[in-house]
Coordinates of C-alpha atoms and ligand atoms in Angstrom, one line a residue:
M1 CA 64.6 52.6 45.0
Q2 CA 63.2 53.5 48.4
L3 CA 60.3 55.9 48.1
F4 CA 58.9 55.7 51.6
N5 CA 60.1 55.8 55.2
T6 CA 60.7 52.3 56.6
L7 CA 61.4 53.2 60.2
S8 CA 58.8 53.5 62.9
A9 CA 58.2 56.8 64.7
E10 CA 59.9 55.4 67.8
E11 CA 63.0 54.3 65.9
R12 CA 63.1 57.7 64.2
A13 CA 62.8 59.6 67.6
E14 CA 65.7 57.5 68.9
L15 CA 67.8 58.3 65.8
I16 CA 67.1 62.0 66.1
E17 CA 68.2 62.0 69.7
Q18 CA 71.3 59.9 69.1
S19 CA 72.5 62.1 66.3
G20 CA 72.5 65.1 68.6
K21 CA 72.0 67.3 65.6
Q22 CA 70.2 70.6 66.0
R23 CA 67.2 70.7 63.7
L24 CA 65.4 73.6 62.0
T25 CA 61.6 73.7 61.6
L26 CA 60.4 75.5 58.6
S27 CA 57.5 75.8 56.2
F28 CA 56.8 77.1 52.7
Y29 CA 54.1 76.9 50.0
A30 CA 53.8 77.7 46.3
Y31 CA 51.1 77.6 43.7
T32 CA 52.2 76.4 40.3
H33 CA 51.1 73.9 37.6
L34 CA 52.5 70.5 38.0
Q35 CA 51.9 68.0 35.2
D36 CA 52.7 64.9 37.2
P37 CA 52.5 65.5 40.9
Q38 CA 53.3 61.8 41.7
E39 CA 56.6 62.0 39.8
F40 CA 57.4 65.4 41.5
R41 CA 56.6 63.8 44.9
N42 CA 59.0 60.9 44.2
M43 CA 61.7 63.3 43.1
L44 CA 61.3 65.3 46.3
F45 CA 61.4 62.1 48.4
L46 CA 64.6 60.9 46.8
A47 CA 66.3 64.2 47.2
W48 CA 65.2 65.0 50.7
N49 CA 65.3 61.6 52.4
P50 CA 69.2 61.6 52.3
L51 CA 69.1 65.1 53.8
E52 CA 67.2 63.7 56.8
V53 CA 64.2 65.9 56.1
L54 CA 61.2 65.0 58.1
G55 CA 57.7 66.5 57.8
R56 CA 54.3 66.7 56.3
I57 CA 54.2 67.8 52.7
Y58 CA 51.3 68.0 50.3
V59 CA 51.8 68.0 46.6
A60 CA 49.0 68.6 44.0
T61 CA 48.7 69.7 40.4
E62 CA 48.2 73.2 41.9
G63 CA 51.6 73.3 43.9
I64 CA 53.2 72.3 47.2
N65 CA 52.5 73.1 50.9
A66 CA 55.3 71.9 53.2
Q67 CA 56.0 71.9 56.9
L68 CA 59.2 70.1 57.8
S69 CA 62.3 69.9 59.9
L70 CA 65.9 69.1 59.0
P71 CA 69.3 69.1 60.6
A72 CA 70.7 72.7 60.6
D73 CA 73.8 71.4 58.9
N74 CA 71.8 70.3 55.9
F75 CA 70.0 73.6 55.4
Y76 CA 72.1 74.9 52.5
A77 CA 72.1 71.5 50.7
F78 CA 68.3 71.6 51.0
K79 CA 68.1 75.2 49.8
D80 CA 70.3 74.3 46.9
H81 CA 68.0 71.6 45.9
L82 CA 65.0 73.9 46.1
D83 CA 66.8 76.3 43.9
T84 CA 67.1 73.6 41.2
I85 CA 63.3 73.6 40.9
P86 CA 62.3 76.6 38.9
F87 CA 59.1 77.5 40.8
L88 CA 60.8 77.1 44.2
N89 CA 64.0 79.0 43.3
G90 CA 64.5 81.7 45.9
I91 CA 61.3 80.9 47.7
R92 CA 60.9 82.5 51.2
L93 CA 61.2 79.8 53.9
N94 CA 59.4 80.5 57.1
V95 CA 61.8 79.4 59.8
A96 CA 60.1 78.7 63.1
V97 CA 61.2 80.8 66.1
E98 CA 61.0 77.9 68.4
H99 CA 62.6 74.6 67.3
D100 CA 61.3 71.3 68.5
D101 CA 63.6 68.6 67.4
M102 CA 60.8 66.1 67.6
S103 CA 58.2 68.2 65.7
F104 CA 58.1 65.6 62.9
L105 CA 59.1 62.0 63.0
K106 CA 58.6 60.9 59.4
L107 CA 58.9 62.2 56.0
T108 CA 55.4 62.1 54.5
I109 CA 54.9 63.5 51.1
K110 CA 51.4 63.0 49.9
V111 CA 49.7 63.7 46.6
R112 CA 46.4 65.4 47.1
S113 CA 43.9 67.0 44.8
K114 CA 44.7 70.4 46.5
I115 CA 47.5 71.7 48.7
V116 CA 45.0 73.5 51.0
A117 CA 41.4 72.3 51.6
D118 CA 39.9 75.6 50.6
G119 CA 36.7 74.2 49.2
L120 CA 37.0 76.2 46.0
D121 CA 36.1 75.0 42.5
D122 CA 39.0 76.8 41.0
A123 CA 39.7 74.9 37.7
S124 CA 38.2 78.0 36.1
F125 CA 41.1 80.4 36.9
D126 CA 44.9 80.3 36.9
V127 CA 46.2 80.1 40.5
T128 CA 49.6 81.3 39.4
N129 CA 48.4 84.6 38.0
K130 CA 48.4 86.1 41.5
G131 CA 48.5 89.6 43.1
I132 CA 51.7 91.5 43.6
H133 CA 53.5 90.7 46.9
L134 CA 54.2 93.6 49.2
G135 CA 56.5 93.6 52.2
A136 CA 55.5 95.4 55.5
K137 CA 56.9 98.8 54.5
D138 CA 55.2 98.9 51.0
F139 CA 52.0 97.5 52.6
N140 CA 51.9 100.3 55.1
E141 CA 52.4 102.8 52.3
M142 CA 49.6 101.5 50.2
L143 CA 47.3 101.4 53.3
S144 CA 47.6 105.2 53.5
D145 CA 46.7 105.7 49.8
P146 CA 43.0 106.9 49.7
N147 CA 42.5 104.8 46.6
T148 CA 43.1 101.6 48.5
I149 CA 40.6 99.1 49.8
V150 CA 42.0 96.6 52.3
V151 CA 40.3 93.3 52.8
D152 CA 40.9 90.7 55.6
F153 CA 40.6 87.2 54.1
R154 CA 40.4 85.5 57.4
N155 CA 37.2 84.4 59.2
H156 CA 35.1 86.4 61.7
Y157 CA 36.6 84.9 64.8
E158 CA 40.1 85.7 63.5
S159 CA 39.6 89.3 62.5
E160 CA 37.5 90.1 65.6
I161 CA 40.6 90.1 68.0
G162 CA 42.9 91.9 65.6
H163 CA 43.0 93.4 62.1
F164 CA 44.5 96.2 60.0
R165 CA 42.9 99.5 60.6
G166 CA 40.2 100.3 58.0
A167 CA 40.0 96.7 56.8
I168 CA 36.9 95.1 55.4
T169 CA 36.4 92.1 57.6
P170 CA 33.8 89.7 56.1
D171 CA 31.5 88.1 58.5
V172 CA 32.2 84.5 57.3
D173 CA 33.1 81.2 58.8
T174 CA 35.2 80.0 55.9
F175 CA 37.5 81.3 53.3
R176 CA 35.3 80.1 50.5
E177 CA 32.4 82.2 51.7
S178 CA 34.4 85.4 51.8
L179 CA 35.1 85.4 48.0
P180 CA 31.6 86.1 46.7
V181 CA 30.9 88.5 49.6
I182 CA 33.8 90.6 48.7
E183 CA 33.3 90.3 45.0
D184 CA 29.7 91.7 45.5
Q185 CA 30.8 94.5 47.8
L186 CA 33.6 95.7 45.5
A187 CA 31.9 95.1 42.1
N188 CA 32.1 98.8 41.2
H189 CA 35.7 99.2 42.0
K190 CA 37.4 96.7 39.7
E191 CA 39.5 99.3 38.0
D192 CA 39.7 102.4 40.1
K193 CA 40.9 101.1 43.4
N194 CA 43.8 99.1 44.7
L195 CA 42.6 95.9 46.2
L196 CA 45.0 95.1 49.0
M197 CA 44.5 91.8 50.8
Y198 CA 46.0 89.9 53.8
C199 CA 45.6 86.8 55.8
T200 CA 47.5 84.9 58.6
G201 CA 50.4 83.4 56.6
G202 CA 49.8 84.5 53.1
I203 CA 48.6 81.2 51.5
R204 CA 44.9 82.2 51.4
C205 CA 45.8 85.4 49.6
E206 CA 47.8 83.6 47.0
K207 CA 44.5 82.0 45.9
A208 CA 42.2 85.0 46.6
S209 CA 44.4 87.4 44.6
A210 CA 44.3 85.1 41.6
F211 CA 40.6 84.8 42.0
F212 CA 40.0 88.5 42.0
K213 CA 42.4 89.1 39.1
H214 CA 40.4 86.5 37.2
K215 CA 37.2 88.4 38.1
G216 CA 38.6 91.5 36.4
F217 CA 40.2 93.5 39.3
K218 CA 43.1 95.4 37.8
N219 CA 45.2 96.4 40.8
V220 CA 45.5 93.4 43.2
Y221 CA 48.1 93.3 45.9
Q222 CA 48.8 90.9 48.8
L223 CA 50.7 91.0 52.0
E224 CA 53.6 88.6 51.5
G225 CA 53.9 86.0 54.2
G226 CA 50.7 87.4 55.9
I227 CA 50.5 88.9 59.3
I228 CA 53.2 86.6 60.7
E229 CA 55.8 87.9 58.3
Y230 CA 54.5 91.5 58.6
T231 CA 55.0 91.4 62.3
R232 CA 58.5 90.1 61.9
Q233 CA 59.4 92.9 59.5
V234 CA 57.8 95.6 61.6
K235 CA 59.9 94.5 64.5
A236 CA 63.1 94.1 62.5
E237 CA 62.8 97.4 60.6
G238 CA 61.2 99.4 63.4
L239 CA 58.1 100.2 61.4
E240 CA 54.7 101.3 62.7
S241 CA 52.3 98.4 63.1
K242 CA 49.1 99.2 61.3
F243 CA 47.8 95.9 62.5
I244 CA 46.1 96.3 65.9
G245 CA 45.4 93.6 68.5
K246 CA 46.1 89.9 68.3
N247 CA 46.9 87.6 65.5
F248 CA 44.7 84.5 65.8
V249 CA 46.7 81.2 65.5
F250 CA 45.5 77.6 65.7
D251 CA 47.7 76.4 68.5
A252 CA 47.3 76.3 72.3
R253 CA 47.7 80.1 72.6
L254 CA 44.8 80.9 70.2
G255 CA 46.3 84.3 69.5
E256 CA 49.6 86.1 69.5
R257 CA 49.6 89.6 70.7
I258 CA 50.9 92.1 68.1
T259 CA 50.0 95.4 69.7
D260 CA 48.9 96.3 73.3
D261 CA 45.4 97.1 72.0
I262 CA 42.3 95.1 72.9
V263 CA 39.8 95.5 70.1
A264 CA 37.3 92.8 71.1
Q265 CA 34.8 92.3 73.9
C266 CA 34.0 89.4 76.2
H267 CA 31.0 87.8 74.4
Q268 CA 29.2 87.5 77.7
C269 CA 29.6 90.7 79.7
G270 CA 30.9 93.0 77.0
K271 CA 34.1 94.2 78.8
P272 CA 37.2 94.6 76.6
C273 CA 38.8 91.2 76.2
D274 CA 40.4 89.2 73.4
N275 CA 41.0 85.8 74.9
H276 CA 39.4 83.0 73.0
T277 CA 38.4 79.8 74.7
N278 CA 36.4 76.7 73.9
C279 CA 33.2 76.0 75.8
A280 CA 33.9 73.4 78.6
N281 CA 30.8 71.4 77.6
E282 CA 32.4 68.7 75.4
A283 CA 29.2 68.4 73.4
C284 CA 29.4 72.2 72.6
H285 CA 33.0 73.2 72.3
L286 CA 32.0 76.5 70.9
L287 CA 35.0 78.9 70.2
F288 CA 34.2 82.3 71.8
I289 CA 35.7 85.2 73.8
Q290 CA 35.4 85.0 77.6
C291 CA 36.9 87.2 80.3
D292 CA 38.4 85.8 83.4
E293 CA 35.4 86.8 85.6
C294 CA 32.9 85.2 83.2
K295 CA 35.1 82.2 82.9
E296 CA 34.8 81.7 86.7
T297 CA 31.1 82.3 87.1
M298 CA 30.2 80.3 83.9
H299 CA 32.6 77.5 84.6
N300 CA 34.2 78.2 81.2
T301 CA 30.9 77.5 79.4
C302 CA 29.1 79.6 76.7
S303 CA 25.5 79.5 77.9
A304 CA 23.1 78.6 80.7
E305 CA 22.4 75.3 79.0
C306 CA 26.1 74.4 78.8
L307 CA 26.6 75.5 82.4
E308 CA 23.9 73.1 83.5
V309 CA 25.4 70.3 81.5
V310 CA 28.9 70.6 82.9
Q311 CA 27.6 70.3 86.4
L312 CA 26.0 66.9 85.7
P313 CA 27.9 63.7 86.6
E314 CA 30.3 62.7 83.8
E315 CA 28.1 59.6 82.9
E316 CA 25.1 61.7 82.3
Q317 CA 27.1 64.1 80.2
K318 CA 28.3 61.2 78.1
A319 CA 24.8 59.9 77.6
L320 CA 23.7 63.4 76.4
R321 CA 26.6 63.5 73.9
R322 CA 25.6 60.2 72.3
G323 CA 24.4 60.8 68.8
I324 CA 25.9 64.3 68.5
M325 CA 28.1 64.5 65.4
K326 CA 31.6 65.2 66.5
G327 CA 32.5 67.2 63.4
N328 CA 29.6 69.5 64.1
M329 CA 30.9 70.6 67.5
I330 CA 34.5 71.2 66.4
F331 CA 33.5 73.5 63.5
K332 CA 31.3 75.7 65.6
K333 CA 33.1 79.0 65.7
G334 CA 31.6 81.6 67.9
K335 CA 28.2 82.1 66.4
S336 CA 25.5 81.5 69.0
D337 CA 22.5 83.5 70.0
S338 CA 23.5 83.2 73.7
L339 CA 26.5 85.3 73.1
T340 CA 25.3 88.9 73.6
Y341 CA 28.4 90.8 72.6
K342 CA 29.6 88.7 69.6
N343 CA 30.9 91.2 67.0
S344 CA 31.5 90.4 63.4
G345 CA 31.5 92.3 60.2
E346 CA 31.7 95.8 61.7
L347 CA 34.7 95.8 64.0
T348 CA 36.3 98.6 65.9
D349 CA 39.6 100.3 64.8
V350 CA 39.9 101.9 68.1
A351 CA 41.5 100.1 71.1
L352 CA 38.8 99.4 73.8
A353 CA 41.5 98.9 76.4
P354 CA 45.2 98.4 76.8
A355 CA 46.4 94.8 77.2
P356 CA 47.3 94.0 80.8
K357 CA 51.1 93.9 81.3
V358 CA 52.1 90.3 81.5
K359 CA 55.0 89.6 83.8
V360 CA 57.5 87.6 81.9
K361 CA 58.8 84.7 83.9
P362 CA 62.5 84.1 83.3
I363 CA 63.0 80.9 81.5
A364 CA 64.9 78.4 83.5
R365 CA 67.8 77.3 81.4
P366 CA 71.4 76.4 82.4
R367 CA 73.3 79.6 82.6
I368 CA 76.4 79.7 80.4
K369 CA 78.3 82.9 80.9
K370 CA 79.0 84.1 77.4
V371 CA 80.8 87.3 76.5
L372 CA 79.7 89.3 73.4
L373 CA 82.7 90.0 71.2
G374 CA 81.3 91.3 68.0
K375 CA 79.3 90.5 64.9
G376 CA 79.4 88.7 61.6
Q377 CA 80.5 90.6 58.5
H378 CA 81.1 88.3 55.6
Y379 CA 81.3 84.7 54.5
F380 CA 83.6 83.5 51.8
P381 CA 82.0 80.3 50.6
K382 CA 84.8 79.0 48.4
A383 CA 87.4 79.4 51.1
Q384 CA 84.9 78.5 53.9
V385 CA 86.1 81.5 55.9
G386 CA 84.0 83.7 58.1
Q387 CA 84.8 87.4 58.8
F388 CA 83.8 89.1 62.1
L389 CA 84.3 92.5 63.6
I390 CA 85.4 92.6 67.2
E391 CA 83.6 95.3 69.0
E392 CA 84.5 94.7 72.6
H393 CA 86.8 92.5 74.8
E394 CA 89.3 90.3 73.0
L395 CA 89.5 87.1 71.1
N396 CA 92.5 84.7 71.6
V397 CA 93.6 81.7 69.7
G398 CA 92.4 78.7 71.7
D399 CA 89.2 80.4 72.8
T400 CA 85.9 78.5 72.6
I401 CA 83.4 80.7 70.7
L402 CA 79.7 80.7 70.0
I403 CA 78.2 82.0 66.8
S404 CA 74.5 82.7 67.2
G405 CA 71.8 84.0 64.8
P406 CA 68.3 83.3 63.5
S407 CA 69.5 81.4 60.4
T408 CA 72.8 80.1 61.8
G409 CA 71.3 78.7 65.0
E410 CA 74.0 78.3 67.7
Q411 CA 77.3 77.0 66.6
Q412 CA 80.2 76.3 69.0
L413 CA 83.8 75.8 68.1
V414 CA 87.4 76.4 69.2
V415 CA 89.5 79.0 67.3
D416 CA 92.8 77.3 66.5
R417 CA 94.1 79.8 63.9
M418 CA 93.0 83.2 62.9
M419 CA 93.9 86.2 60.7
V420 CA 93.6 89.6 62.3
N421 CA 93.3 92.5 59.8
G422 CA 94.9 90.3 57.2
K423 CA 97.8 88.9 59.2
E424 CA 98.0 85.7 61.2
S425 CA 97.8 86.6 64.9
M426 CA 97.1 85.2 68.4
V427 CA 94.9 88.0 69.7
A428 CA 92.3 90.4 68.3
I429 CA 90.9 93.5 70.1
A430 CA 88.0 95.9 69.6
G431 CA 88.1 97.3 66.1
D432 CA 89.9 94.4 64.6
K433 CA 88.6 92.4 61.6
V434 CA 89.1 88.7 62.3
T435 CA 88.8 85.8 59.8
F436 CA 89.0 82.1 60.4
N437 CA 87.8 78.8 58.9
L438 CA 84.2 77.9 59.3
P439 CA 82.4 74.9 57.9
F440 CA 79.1 76.8 57.7
R441 CA 77.8 80.1 56.4
I442 CA 77.4 83.1 58.7
R443 CA 75.1 86.1 58.4
L444 CA 75.3 89.8 59.1
S445 CA 72.8 89.2 61.9
D446 CA 75.1 86.7 63.6
K447 CA 76.7 87.5 66.9
L448 CA 80.1 86.3 68.1
Y449 CA 80.5 85.3 71.7
K450 CA 83.3 83.9 73.8
L451 CA 82.5 81.0 76.1
P452 CA 84.4 80.2 79.3
N453 CA 87.1 77.5 78.5
Ligands
ZN1 ZN1 33.0 88.7 80.7
ZN2 ZN1 28.6 75.8 75.1

């Protein structure tokens, strides 16, 4: 029985490329009680390895946290397997917007003591007894209830550039610190107020909501899927975004703009700005907010000392760095006396400035002229038949079509037979209902295109 990957990363990369299969990148997490995480881990490996799942998955007695990729063709088999596991049945999968086929090169499933290193000693409470999940619409509604207290469970450098209007934003460096701060502040409102919480992707609130319920808070609610999922729903459903500014993310962008409001200031000159940067002095690396002008005059450093250091020859800089603990510099997050305009705790709910309009450069990609024909209406899984409504132009037997959508991806095929309004036919025009065989499921959000033959 093979319980581990045997191929090297290089061999794996080659196989992915050769297969030519489009891959989906997705993530999910769930807290539960697992008796035997090792056995659970082995079961997952045996089920997922044949489905060509690759990724980094942590399993612990408290649950699972997974980031992975898999061939789009295997998505439903994977989903079916998840549904056989009671605590993962019907779980929301976060599918990445941009798919990188090489995002993972191995299937690594590790047993850990925790699924997130949150530093909590939480054997004392039940992590599965969590707050009620709210979608964007319900979250907005509860925000406007005067009996609601909304708390941001992210850190000061995250909430500073964007947050929900009216939120309590604890001035903390870590999630662990925020819990006692909030518990103290809200000690008199355990029963009379709705405690509404949010974080980036929802996982911190899973834990925090269970913690506050354990502490005696009666009405605990959490934003399902965090700001990321909220933003998606706000866009999809045309709701008002009550989150203003940017959502801090830990990738090269350091923040994703949600609304055109700048709610933070350059830490050096105070002008409205919400662009994080790391101090250019390698021995400092402080995370802070710096405007373009200060970036230029300060050579991207946080202080006069660091400015001096970066102008020294590289050898001298290295000598200065000797003996400085590396961990120390990486965890410094924007708290420094040299930053005059650092705001935390009390943050503004009013935009300080509008975000500058960014000119979107057209992405260079090979141009395929596709013609929109209509949209997906239904999928009959037993018969493996998809139904589409033609809204414009016409579809002919023999046409090459493209079916495209967020879950479906991009699927291309040739129509060799079709039924039009229930009868076999060679051509379908606007207003017609068309059905034909499809080896994959389609969605209501899928669009049907014709490609040039
Ligand atoms: Zn500045
Ligand atoms: Zn610095």
